[in-house]
mmCIF file with all atom_site columns, C-alpha atoms and ligand atoms in Angstrom:
data_model
loop_
_atom_site.group_PDB
_atom_site.id
_atom_site.type_symbol
_atom_site.label_atom_id
_atom_site.label_alt_id
_atom_site.label_comp_id
_atom_site.label_asym_id
_atom_site.label_entity_id
_atom_site.label_seq_id
_atom_site.pdbx_PDB_ins_code
_atom_site.Cartn_x
_atom_site.Cartn_y
_atom_site.Cartn_z
_atom_site.occupancy
_atom_site.B_iso_or_equiv
_atom_site.pdbx_formal_charge
_atom_site.auth_seq_id
_atom_site.auth_comp_id
_atom_site.auth_asym_id
_atom_site.auth_atom_id
_atom_site.pdbx_PDB_model_num
ATOM   1   C CA  . UNK R 1 1   ? 6.470   4.903   -16.050 1.00 0.00 ? 185 UNK R CA  1
ATOM   2   C CA  . UNK R 1 2   ? 2.696   4.946   -16.081 1.00 0.00 ? 186 UNK R CA  1
ATOM   3   C CA  . UNK R 1 3   ? 0.437   5.460   -13.063 1.00 0.00 ? 187 UNK R CA  1
ATOM   4   C CA  . UNK R 1 4   ? -3.125  4.211   -13.354 1.00 0.00 ? 188 UNK R CA  1
ATOM   5   C CA  . UNK R 1 5   ? -5.986  2.581   -11.503 1.00 0.00 ? 189 UNK R CA  1
ATOM   6   C CA  . UNK R 1 6   ? -5.851  -1.173  -11.058 1.00 0.00 ? 190 UNK R CA  1
ATOM   7   C CA  . UNK R 1 7   ? -8.277  -3.111  -13.245 1.00 0.00 ? 191 UNK R CA  1
ATOM   8   C CA  . UNK R 1 8   ? -9.506  -6.684  -13.052 1.00 0.00 ? 192 UNK R CA  1
ATOM   9   C CA  . UNK R 1 9   ? -7.070  -7.692  -15.830 1.00 0.00 ? 193 UNK R CA  1
ATOM   10  C CA  . UNK R 1 10  ? -4.152  -6.791  -13.504 1.00 0.00 ? 194 UNK R CA  1
ATOM   11  C CA  . UNK R 1 11  ? -5.068  -9.363  -10.857 1.00 0.00 ? 195 UNK R CA  1
ATOM   12  C CA  . UNK R 1 12  ? -2.602  -12.034 -11.951 1.00 0.00 ? 196 UNK R CA  1
ATOM   13  C CA  . UNK R 1 13  ? 0.341   -9.619  -12.176 1.00 0.00 ? 197 UNK R CA  1
ATOM   14  C CA  . UNK R 1 14  ? -0.449  -8.353  -8.680  1.00 0.00 ? 198 UNK R CA  1
ATOM   15  C CA  . UNK R 1 15  ? -0.890  -11.880 -7.366  1.00 0.00 ? 199 UNK R CA  1
ATOM   16  C CA  . UNK R 1 16  ? 2.591   -12.747 -8.708  1.00 0.00 ? 200 UNK R CA  1
ATOM   17  C CA  . UNK R 1 17  ? 4.207   -9.767  -6.938  1.00 0.00 ? 201 UNK R CA  1
ATOM   18  C CA  . UNK R 1 18  ? 2.461   -10.794 -3.735  1.00 0.00 ? 202 UNK R CA  1
ATOM   19  C CA  . UNK R 1 19  ? 3.784   -14.360 -4.128  1.00 0.00 ? 203 UNK R CA  1
ATOM   20  C CA  . UNK R 1 20  ? 7.296   -13.128 -4.898  1.00 0.00 ? 204 UNK R CA  1
ATOM   21  C CA  . UNK R 1 21  ? 7.402   -10.923 -1.800  1.00 0.00 ? 205 UNK R CA  1
ATOM   22  C CA  . UNK R 1 22  ? 5.524   -13.360 0.466   1.00 0.00 ? 206 UNK R CA  1
ATOM   23  C CA  . UNK R 1 23  ? 4.235   -10.508 2.626   1.00 0.00 ? 207 UNK R CA  1
ATOM   24  C CA  . UNK R 1 24  ? 0.521   -10.866 2.085   1.00 0.00 ? 208 UNK R CA  1
ATOM   25  C CA  . UNK R 1 25  ? -1.750  -13.725 1.142   1.00 0.00 ? 209 UNK R CA  1
ATOM   26  C CA  . UNK R 1 26  ? -4.782  -12.378 -0.649  1.00 0.00 ? 210 UNK R CA  1
ATOM   27  C CA  . UNK R 1 27  ? -6.365  -14.932 -2.942  1.00 0.00 ? 211 UNK R CA  1
ATOM   28  C CA  . UNK R 1 28  ? -7.287  -14.034 -6.522  1.00 0.00 ? 212 UNK R CA  1
ATOM   29  C CA  . UNK R 1 29  ? -10.904 -13.586 -5.414  1.00 0.00 ? 213 UNK R CA  1
ATOM   30  C CA  . UNK R 1 30  ? -9.897  -11.355 -2.462  1.00 0.00 ? 214 UNK R CA  1
ATOM   31  C CA  . UNK R 1 31  ? -7.857  -9.258  -4.869  1.00 0.00 ? 215 UNK R CA  1
ATOM   32  C CA  . UNK R 1 32  ? -10.842 -9.064  -7.191  1.00 0.00 ? 216 UNK R CA  1
ATOM   33  C CA  . UNK R 1 33  ? -13.162 -7.858  -4.425  1.00 0.00 ? 217 UNK R CA  1
ATOM   34  C CA  . UNK R 1 34  ? -10.565 -5.292  -3.253  1.00 0.00 ? 218 UNK R CA  1
ATOM   35  C CA  . UNK R 1 35  ? -10.493 -3.888  -6.779  1.00 0.00 ? 219 UNK R CA  1
ATOM   36  C CA  . UNK R 1 36  ? -14.283 -3.769  -6.954  1.00 0.00 ? 220 UNK R CA  1
ATOM   37  C CA  . UNK R 1 37  ? -14.940 -2.373  -3.476  1.00 0.00 ? 221 UNK R CA  1
ATOM   38  C CA  . UNK R 1 38  ? -11.927 -0.133  -2.898  1.00 0.00 ? 222 UNK R CA  1
ATOM   39  C CA  . UNK R 1 39  ? -9.322  1.869   -4.723  1.00 0.00 ? 223 UNK R CA  1
ATOM   40  C CA  . UNK R 1 40  ? -6.244  0.400   -6.304  1.00 0.00 ? 224 UNK R CA  1
ATOM   41  C CA  . UNK R 1 41  ? -3.385  2.024   -8.169  1.00 0.00 ? 225 UNK R CA  1
ATOM   42  C CA  . UNK R 1 42  ? -0.320  0.737   -9.930  1.00 0.00 ? 226 UNK R CA  1
ATOM   43  C CA  . UNK R 1 43  ? 2.883   1.781   -11.630 1.00 0.00 ? 227 UNK R CA  1
ATOM   44  C CA  . UNK R 1 44  ? 3.802   -0.041  -14.809 1.00 0.00 ? 228 UNK R CA  1
ATOM   45  C CA  . UNK R 1 45  ? 6.558   -0.050  -17.338 1.00 0.00 ? 229 UNK R CA  1
ATOM   46  C CA  . UNK R 1 46  ? 5.828   -2.847  -19.792 1.00 0.00 ? 230 UNK R CA  1
ATOM   47  C CA  . UNK R 1 47  ? 4.655   -4.878  -16.793 1.00 0.00 ? 231 UNK R CA  1
ATOM   48  C CA  . UNK R 1 48  ? 3.254   -4.043  -13.347 1.00 0.00 ? 232 UNK R CA  1
ATOM   49  C CA  . UNK R 1 49  ? 6.092   -2.906  -11.028 1.00 0.00 ? 233 UNK R CA  1
ATOM   50  C CA  . UNK R 1 50  ? 4.178   -1.691  -7.970  1.00 0.00 ? 234 UNK R CA  1
ATOM   51  C CA  . UNK R 1 51  ? 0.674   -1.471  -6.577  1.00 0.00 ? 235 UNK R CA  1
ATOM   52  C CA  . UNK R 1 52  ? -1.312  -0.013  -3.699  1.00 0.00 ? 236 UNK R CA  1
ATOM   53  C CA  . UNK R 1 53  ? -4.773  -0.803  -2.345  1.00 0.00 ? 237 UNK R CA  1
ATOM   54  C CA  . UNK R 1 54  ? -6.854  1.613   -0.300  1.00 0.00 ? 238 UNK R CA  1
ATOM   55  C CA  . UNK R 1 55  ? -10.294 1.602   1.229   1.00 0.00 ? 239 UNK R CA  1
ATOM   56  C CA  . UNK R 1 56  ? -11.893 5.062   1.371   1.00 0.00 ? 240 UNK R CA  1
ATOM   57  C CA  . UNK R 1 57  ? -14.390 5.662   4.192   1.00 0.00 ? 241 UNK R CA  1
ATOM   58  C CA  . UNK R 1 58  ? -16.011 9.111   4.020   1.00 0.00 ? 242 UNK R CA  1
ATOM   59  C CA  . UNK R 1 59  ? -13.153 11.646  4.302   1.00 0.00 ? 243 UNK R CA  1
ATOM   60  C CA  . UNK R 1 60  ? -10.583 9.068   5.452   1.00 0.00 ? 244 UNK R CA  1
ATOM   61  C CA  . UNK R 1 61  ? -8.875  6.148   3.777   1.00 0.00 ? 245 UNK R CA  1
ATOM   62  C CA  . UNK R 1 62  ? -7.043  3.066   4.931   1.00 0.00 ? 246 UNK R CA  1
ATOM   63  C CA  . UNK R 1 63  ? -3.926  2.047   3.065   1.00 0.00 ? 247 UNK R CA  1
ATOM   64  C CA  . UNK R 1 64  ? -4.304  -1.738  2.939   1.00 0.00 ? 248 UNK R CA  1
ATOM   65  C CA  . UNK R 1 65  ? -1.121  -2.577  1.110   1.00 0.00 ? 249 UNK R CA  1
ATOM   66  C CA  . UNK R 1 66  ? 1.668   -1.207  -1.006  1.00 0.00 ? 250 UNK R CA  1
ATOM   67  C CA  . UNK R 1 67  ? 4.352   -3.268  -2.672  1.00 0.00 ? 251 UNK R CA  1
ATOM   68  C CA  . UNK R 1 68  ? 7.080   -3.091  -5.276  1.00 0.00 ? 252 UNK R CA  1
ATOM   69  C CA  . UNK R 1 69  ? 8.501   -5.999  -7.293  1.00 0.00 ? 253 UNK R CA  1
ATOM   70  C CA  . UNK R 1 70  ? 11.765  -7.184  -5.709  1.00 0.00 ? 254 UNK R CA  1
ATOM   71  C CA  . UNK R 1 71  ? 14.123  -6.149  -8.538  1.00 0.00 ? 255 UNK R CA  1
ATOM   72  C CA  . UNK R 1 72  ? 12.625  -2.648  -8.642  1.00 0.00 ? 256 UNK R CA  1
ATOM   73  C CA  . UNK R 1 73  ? 12.762  -1.818  -4.945  1.00 0.00 ? 257 UNK R CA  1
ATOM   74  C CA  . UNK R 1 74  ? 14.903  1.060   -3.571  1.00 0.00 ? 258 UNK R CA  1
ATOM   75  C CA  . UNK R 1 75  ? 14.517  3.079   -6.779  1.00 0.00 ? 259 UNK R CA  1
ATOM   76  C CA  . UNK R 1 76  ? 11.862  5.492   -5.576  1.00 0.00 ? 260 UNK R CA  1
ATOM   77  C CA  . UNK R 1 77  ? 8.980   3.619   -7.223  1.00 0.00 ? 261 UNK R CA  1
ATOM   78  C CA  . UNK R 1 78  ? 6.786   3.263   -4.105  1.00 0.00 ? 262 UNK R CA  1
ATOM   79  C CA  . UNK R 1 79  ? 7.407   6.940   -3.321  1.00 0.00 ? 263 UNK R CA  1
ATOM   80  C CA  . UNK R 1 80  ? 6.289   7.866   -6.839  1.00 0.00 ? 264 UNK R CA  1
ATOM   81  C CA  . UNK R 1 81  ? 3.219   5.621   -6.524  1.00 0.00 ? 265 UNK R CA  1
ATOM   82  C CA  . UNK R 1 82  ? 2.352   7.211   -3.168  1.00 0.00 ? 266 UNK R CA  1
ATOM   83  C CA  . UNK R 1 83  ? 2.827   10.775  -4.504  1.00 0.00 ? 267 UNK R CA  1
ATOM   84  C CA  . UNK R 1 84  ? 0.457   10.078  -7.420  1.00 0.00 ? 268 UNK R CA  1
ATOM   85  C CA  . UNK R 1 85  ? -2.009  8.320   -5.111  1.00 0.00 ? 269 UNK R CA  1
ATOM   86  C CA  . UNK R 1 86  ? -2.038  11.375  -2.832  1.00 0.00 ? 270 UNK R CA  1
ATOM   87  C CA  . UNK R 1 87  ? -2.949  13.596  -5.777  1.00 0.00 ? 271 UNK R CA  1
ATOM   88  C CA  . UNK R 1 88  ? -5.886  11.304  -6.485  1.00 0.00 ? 272 UNK R CA  1
ATOM   89  C CA  . UNK R 1 89  ? -6.999  11.211  -2.830  1.00 0.00 ? 273 UNK R CA  1
ATOM   90  C CA  . UNK R 1 90  ? -6.776  14.980  -2.581  1.00 0.00 ? 274 UNK R CA  1
ATOM   91  C CA  . UNK R 1 91  ? -9.319  15.265  -5.400  1.00 0.00 ? 275 UNK R CA  1
ATOM   92  C CA  . UNK R 1 92  ? -11.630 12.980  -3.410  1.00 0.00 ? 276 UNK R CA  1
ATOM   93  C CA  . UNK R 1 93  ? -11.274 15.413  -0.456  1.00 0.00 ? 277 UNK R CA  1
ATOM   94  C CA  . UNK R 1 94  ? -9.725  12.724  1.730   1.00 0.00 ? 278 UNK R CA  1
ATOM   95  C CA  . UNK R 1 95  ? -8.303  14.307  4.906   1.00 0.00 ? 279 UNK R CA  1
ATOM   96  C CA  . UNK R 1 96  ? -6.419  11.440  6.561   1.00 0.00 ? 280 UNK R CA  1
ATOM   97  C CA  . UNK R 1 97  ? -4.946  8.080   5.633   1.00 0.00 ? 281 UNK R CA  1
ATOM   98  C CA  . UNK R 1 98  ? -4.383  5.327   8.197   1.00 0.00 ? 282 UNK R CA  1
ATOM   99  C CA  . UNK R 1 99  ? -2.475  2.081   8.009   1.00 0.00 ? 283 UNK R CA  1
ATOM   100 C CA  . UNK R 1 100 ? -1.318  -0.799  10.149  1.00 0.00 ? 284 UNK R CA  1
ATOM   101 C CA  . UNK R 1 101 ? 2.126   -2.254  9.698   1.00 0.00 ? 285 UNK R CA  1
ATOM   102 C CA  . UNK R 1 102 ? 3.836   -5.178  11.395  1.00 0.00 ? 286 UNK R CA  1
ATOM   103 C CA  . UNK R 1 103 ? 6.160   -4.046  14.186  1.00 0.00 ? 287 UNK R CA  1
ATOM   104 C CA  . UNK R 1 104 ? 8.918   -6.141  12.546  1.00 0.00 ? 288 UNK R CA  1
ATOM   105 C CA  . UNK R 1 105 ? 8.536   -4.502  9.111   1.00 0.00 ? 289 UNK R CA  1
ATOM   106 C CA  . UNK R 1 106 ? 11.131  -1.771  9.662   1.00 0.00 ? 290 UNK R CA  1
ATOM   107 C CA  . UNK R 1 107 ? 11.635  -1.153  5.934   1.00 0.00 ? 291 UNK R CA  1
ATOM   108 C CA  . UNK R 1 108 ? 7.949   -0.349  5.444   1.00 0.00 ? 292 UNK R CA  1
ATOM   109 C CA  . UNK R 1 109 ? 7.929   1.854   8.568   1.00 0.00 ? 293 UNK R CA  1
ATOM   110 C CA  . UNK R 1 110 ? 10.933  3.737   7.220   1.00 0.00 ? 294 UNK R CA  1
ATOM   111 C CA  . UNK R 1 111 ? 9.165   4.101   3.855   1.00 0.00 ? 295 UNK R CA  1
ATOM   112 C CA  . UNK R 1 112 ? 5.988   5.432   5.494   1.00 0.00 ? 296 UNK R CA  1
ATOM   113 C CA  . UNK R 1 113 ? 7.883   7.898   7.718   1.00 0.00 ? 297 UNK R CA  1
ATOM   114 C CA  . UNK R 1 114 ? 9.830   9.156   4.722   1.00 0.00 ? 298 UNK R CA  1
ATOM   115 C CA  . UNK R 1 115 ? 6.508   9.716   2.971   1.00 0.00 ? 299 UNK R CA  1
ATOM   116 C CA  . UNK R 1 116 ? 4.846   11.750  5.713   1.00 0.00 ? 300 UNK R CA  1
ATOM   117 C CA  . UNK R 1 117 ? 3.182   9.165   7.980   1.00 0.00 ? 301 UNK R CA  1
ATOM   118 C CA  . UNK R 1 118 ? 3.448   9.508   11.743  1.00 0.00 ? 302 UNK R CA  1
ATOM   119 C CA  . UNK R 1 119 ? 3.225   6.636   14.193  1.00 0.00 ? 303 UNK R CA  1
ATOM   120 C CA  . UNK R 1 120 ? 0.171   7.168   16.406  1.00 0.00 ? 304 UNK R CA  1
ATOM   121 C CA  . UNK R 1 121 ? -0.083  4.027   18.503  1.00 0.00 ? 305 UNK R CA  1
ATOM   122 C CA  . UNK R 1 122 ? 0.698   0.325   18.760  1.00 0.00 ? 306 UNK R CA  1
ATOM   123 C CA  . UNK R 1 123 ? -1.972  -2.412  18.752  1.00 0.00 ? 307 UNK R CA  1
ATOM   124 C CA  . UNK R 1 124 ? -0.813  -5.318  20.884  1.00 0.00 ? 308 UNK R CA  1
ATOM   125 C CA  . UNK R 1 125 ? -1.017  -8.868  19.487  1.00 0.00 ? 309 UNK R CA  1
ATOM   126 C CA  . UNK R 1 126 ? -2.822  -7.646  16.396  1.00 0.00 ? 310 UNK R CA  1
ATOM   127 C CA  . UNK R 1 127 ? -1.585  -10.267 13.935  1.00 0.00 ? 311 UNK R CA  1
ATOM   128 C CA  . UNK R 1 128 ? -2.292  -14.005 14.057  1.00 0.00 ? 312 UNK R CA  1
ATOM   129 C CA  . UNK R 1 129 ? 1.283   -14.676 15.241  1.00 0.00 ? 313 UNK R CA  1
ATOM   130 C CA  . UNK R 1 130 ? 0.651   -12.248 18.144  1.00 0.00 ? 314 UNK R CA  1
ATOM   131 C CA  . UNK R 1 131 ? 2.854   -9.607  16.562  1.00 0.00 ? 315 UNK R CA  1
ATOM   132 C CA  . UNK R 1 132 ? 2.014   -5.991  17.379  1.00 0.00 ? 316 UNK R CA  1
ATOM   133 C CA  . UNK R 1 133 ? 0.766   -3.569  14.723  1.00 0.00 ? 317 UNK R CA  1
ATOM   134 C CA  . UNK R 1 134 ? 2.036   -0.022  14.455  1.00 0.00 ? 318 UNK R CA  1
ATOM   135 C CA  . UNK R 1 135 ? -0.800  2.308   13.470  1.00 0.00 ? 319 UNK R CA  1
ATOM   136 C CA  . UNK R 1 136 ? 0.322   5.237   11.351  1.00 0.00 ? 320 UNK R CA  1
ATOM   137 C CA  . UNK R 1 137 ? -1.487  8.288   10.058  1.00 0.00 ? 321 UNK R CA  1
ATOM   138 C CA  . UNK R 1 138 ? -1.000  10.697  7.165   1.00 0.00 ? 322 UNK R CA  1
ATOM   139 C CA  . UNK R 1 139 ? -2.763  14.067  7.297   1.00 0.00 ? 323 UNK R CA  1
ATOM   140 C CA  . UNK R 1 140 ? -3.243  16.280  4.249   1.00 0.00 ? 324 UNK R CA  1
HETATM 141 C C1  . COA M 2 .   ? 8.082   -0.887  1.518   1.00 0.00 ? 559 COA M C1  1
HETATM 142 C C2  . COA M 2 .   ? 8.263   -0.847  -0.002  1.00 0.00 ? 559 COA M C2  1
HETATM 143 C C3  . COA M 2 .   ? 6.892   -0.713  -0.665  1.00 0.00 ? 559 COA M C3  1
HETATM 144 C C4  . COA M 2 .   ? 9.151   0.373   -0.379  1.00 0.00 ? 559 COA M C4  1
HETATM 145 O O1  . COA M 2 .   ? 9.232   0.442   -1.802  1.00 0.00 ? 559 COA M O1  1
HETATM 146 P P1  . COA M 2 .   ? 10.473  1.105   -2.565  1.00 0.00 ? 559 COA M P1  1
HETATM 147 O O2  . COA M 2 .   ? 10.045  1.425   -3.960  1.00 0.00 ? 559 COA M O2  1
HETATM 148 O O3  . COA M 2 .   ? 11.647  0.230   -2.403  1.00 0.00 ? 559 COA M O3  1
HETATM 149 O O4  . COA M 2 .   ? 10.661  2.456   -1.717  1.00 0.00 ? 559 COA M O4  1
HETATM 150 P P2  . COA M 2 .   ? 11.430  3.770   -2.201  1.00 0.00 ? 559 COA M P2  1
HETATM 151 O O5  . COA M 2 .   ? 12.549  3.407   -3.120  1.00 0.00 ? 559 COA M O5  1
HETATM 152 O O6  . COA M 2 .   ? 10.425  4.757   -2.683  1.00 0.00 ? 559 COA M O6  1
HETATM 153 O O7  . COA M 2 .   ? 12.087  4.242   -0.795  1.00 0.00 ? 559 COA M O7  1
HETATM 154 C C5  . COA M 2 .   ? 11.645  5.338   -0.052  1.00 0.00 ? 559 COA M C5  1
HETATM 155 C C6  . COA M 2 .   ? 12.173  5.218   1.376   1.00 0.00 ? 559 COA M C6  1
HETATM 156 O O8  . COA M 2 .   ? 11.730  4.003   1.977   1.00 0.00 ? 559 COA M O8  1
HETATM 157 C C7  . COA M 2 .   ? 12.749  3.483   2.867   1.00 0.00 ? 559 COA M C7  1
HETATM 158 N N1  . COA M 2 .   ? 13.284  2.227   2.336   1.00 0.00 ? 559 COA M N1  1
HETATM 159 C C8  . COA M 2 .   ? 12.964  1.617   1.181   1.00 0.00 ? 559 COA M C8  1
HETATM 160 N N2  . COA M 2 .   ? 13.649  0.454   1.056   1.00 0.00 ? 559 COA M N2  1
HETATM 161 C C9  . COA M 2 .   ? 14.424  0.338   2.158   1.00 0.00 ? 559 COA M C9  1
HETATM 162 C C10 . COA M 2 .   ? 15.347  -0.653  2.621   1.00 0.00 ? 559 COA M C10 1
HETATM 163 N N3  . COA M 2 .   ? 15.604  -1.771  1.919   1.00 0.00 ? 559 COA M N3  1
HETATM 164 N N4  . COA M 2 .   ? 15.947  -0.453  3.805   1.00 0.00 ? 559 COA M N4  1
HETATM 165 C C11 . COA M 2 .   ? 15.678  0.653   4.556   1.00 0.00 ? 559 COA M C11 1
HETATM 166 N N5  . COA M 2 .   ? 14.814  1.634   4.171   1.00 0.00 ? 559 COA M N5  1
HETATM 167 C C12 . COA M 2 .   ? 14.204  1.469   2.985   1.00 0.00 ? 559 COA M C12 1
HETATM 168 C C13 . COA M 2 .   ? 13.829  4.534   2.896   1.00 0.00 ? 559 COA M C13 1
HETATM 169 O O9  . COA M 2 .   ? 13.492  5.486   3.894   1.00 0.00 ? 559 COA M O9  1
HETATM 170 C C14 . COA M 2 .   ? 13.673  5.161   1.517   1.00 0.00 ? 559 COA M C14 1
HETATM 171 O O10 . COA M 2 .   ? 14.206  6.443   1.444   1.00 0.00 ? 559 COA M O10 1
HETATM 172 P P3  . COA M 2 .   ? 15.750  6.640   0.918   1.00 0.00 ? 559 COA M P3  1
HETATM 173 O O11 . COA M 2 .   ? 15.788  6.006   -0.444  1.00 0.00 ? 559 COA M O11 1
HETATM 174 O O12 . COA M 2 .   ? 15.929  8.112   0.905   1.00 0.00 ? 559 COA M O12 1
HETATM 175 O O13 . COA M 2 .   ? 16.602  5.901   1.896   1.00 0.00 ? 559 COA M O13 1
HETATM 176 C C15 . COA M 2 .   ? 9.008   -2.130  -0.512  1.00 0.00 ? 559 COA M C15 1
HETATM 177 O O14 . COA M 2 .   ? 10.156  -2.337  0.298   1.00 0.00 ? 559 COA M O14 1
HETATM 178 C C16 . COA M 2 .   ? 8.155   -3.395  -0.508  1.00 0.00 ? 559 COA M C16 1
HETATM 179 O O15 . COA M 2 .   ? 7.459   -3.694  -1.483  1.00 0.00 ? 559 COA M O15 1
HETATM 180 N N6  . COA M 2 .   ? 8.239   -4.176  0.593   1.00 0.00 ? 559 COA M N6  1
HETATM 181 C C17 . COA M 2 .   ? 7.500   -5.444  0.700   1.00 0.00 ? 559 COA M C17 1
HETATM 182 C C18 . COA M 2 .   ? 6.011   -5.205  0.894   1.00 0.00 ? 559 COA M C18 1
HETATM 183 C C19 . COA M 2 .   ? 5.713   -4.447  2.172   1.00 0.00 ? 559 COA M C19 1
HETATM 184 O O16 . COA M 2 .   ? 6.261   -4.719  3.223   1.00 0.00 ? 559 COA M O16 1
HETATM 185 N N7  . COA M 2 .   ? 4.774   -3.475  2.059   1.00 0.00 ? 559 COA M N7  1
HETATM 186 C C20 . COA M 2 .   ? 4.363   -2.651  3.195   1.00 0.00 ? 559 COA M C20 1
HETATM 187 C C21 . COA M 2 .   ? 3.374   -3.321  4.089   1.00 0.00 ? 559 COA M C21 1
HETATM 188 S S1  . COA M 2 .   ? 1.816   -3.523  3.287   1.00 0.00 ? 559 COA M S1  1
#
């Protein structure tokens, strides 16, 4: 499996994973601007299996999304992607990573906890359907 930065040519593969999982609705142009303005990483094996987008801000970063193709979930691929991403962030001297996750997304919360994130607070009615967001933090 190969870990590398996301490039513009990967947009369609990422868009397809997003469509398959139906958890996020970034358009092709939003994906393109996330690649240009932030940091994106992927895991591939012949095709793209998993990706993560982050936005670094000084010595912190926000994890905007992480996802694994349906048929490849529960095989440690997101954990591998996160481990490699951490190595990259460490070189950038990032100290903390934050994220927001839907209160109903228990699988993602379990994934984040397993990978060293702690829940720090809950934002009420954060999402457009009034769902709360759980804010989590990872400290190096
Ligand atoms: C969350 C997600 C990225 C995890 O990817 P993954 O490659 O399946 O995760 P891993 O195999 O590395 O699992 C690591 C841990 O996550 C948790 N986890 C993963 N899948 C789980 C499931 N179906 N049920 C419960 N816990 C789960 C477990 O704690 C697991 O540790 P374990 O294997 O020792 O039980 C994946 O489920 C996904 O793409 N979900 C849809 C997109 C999403 O919700 N992204 C997060 C919000 S942006």
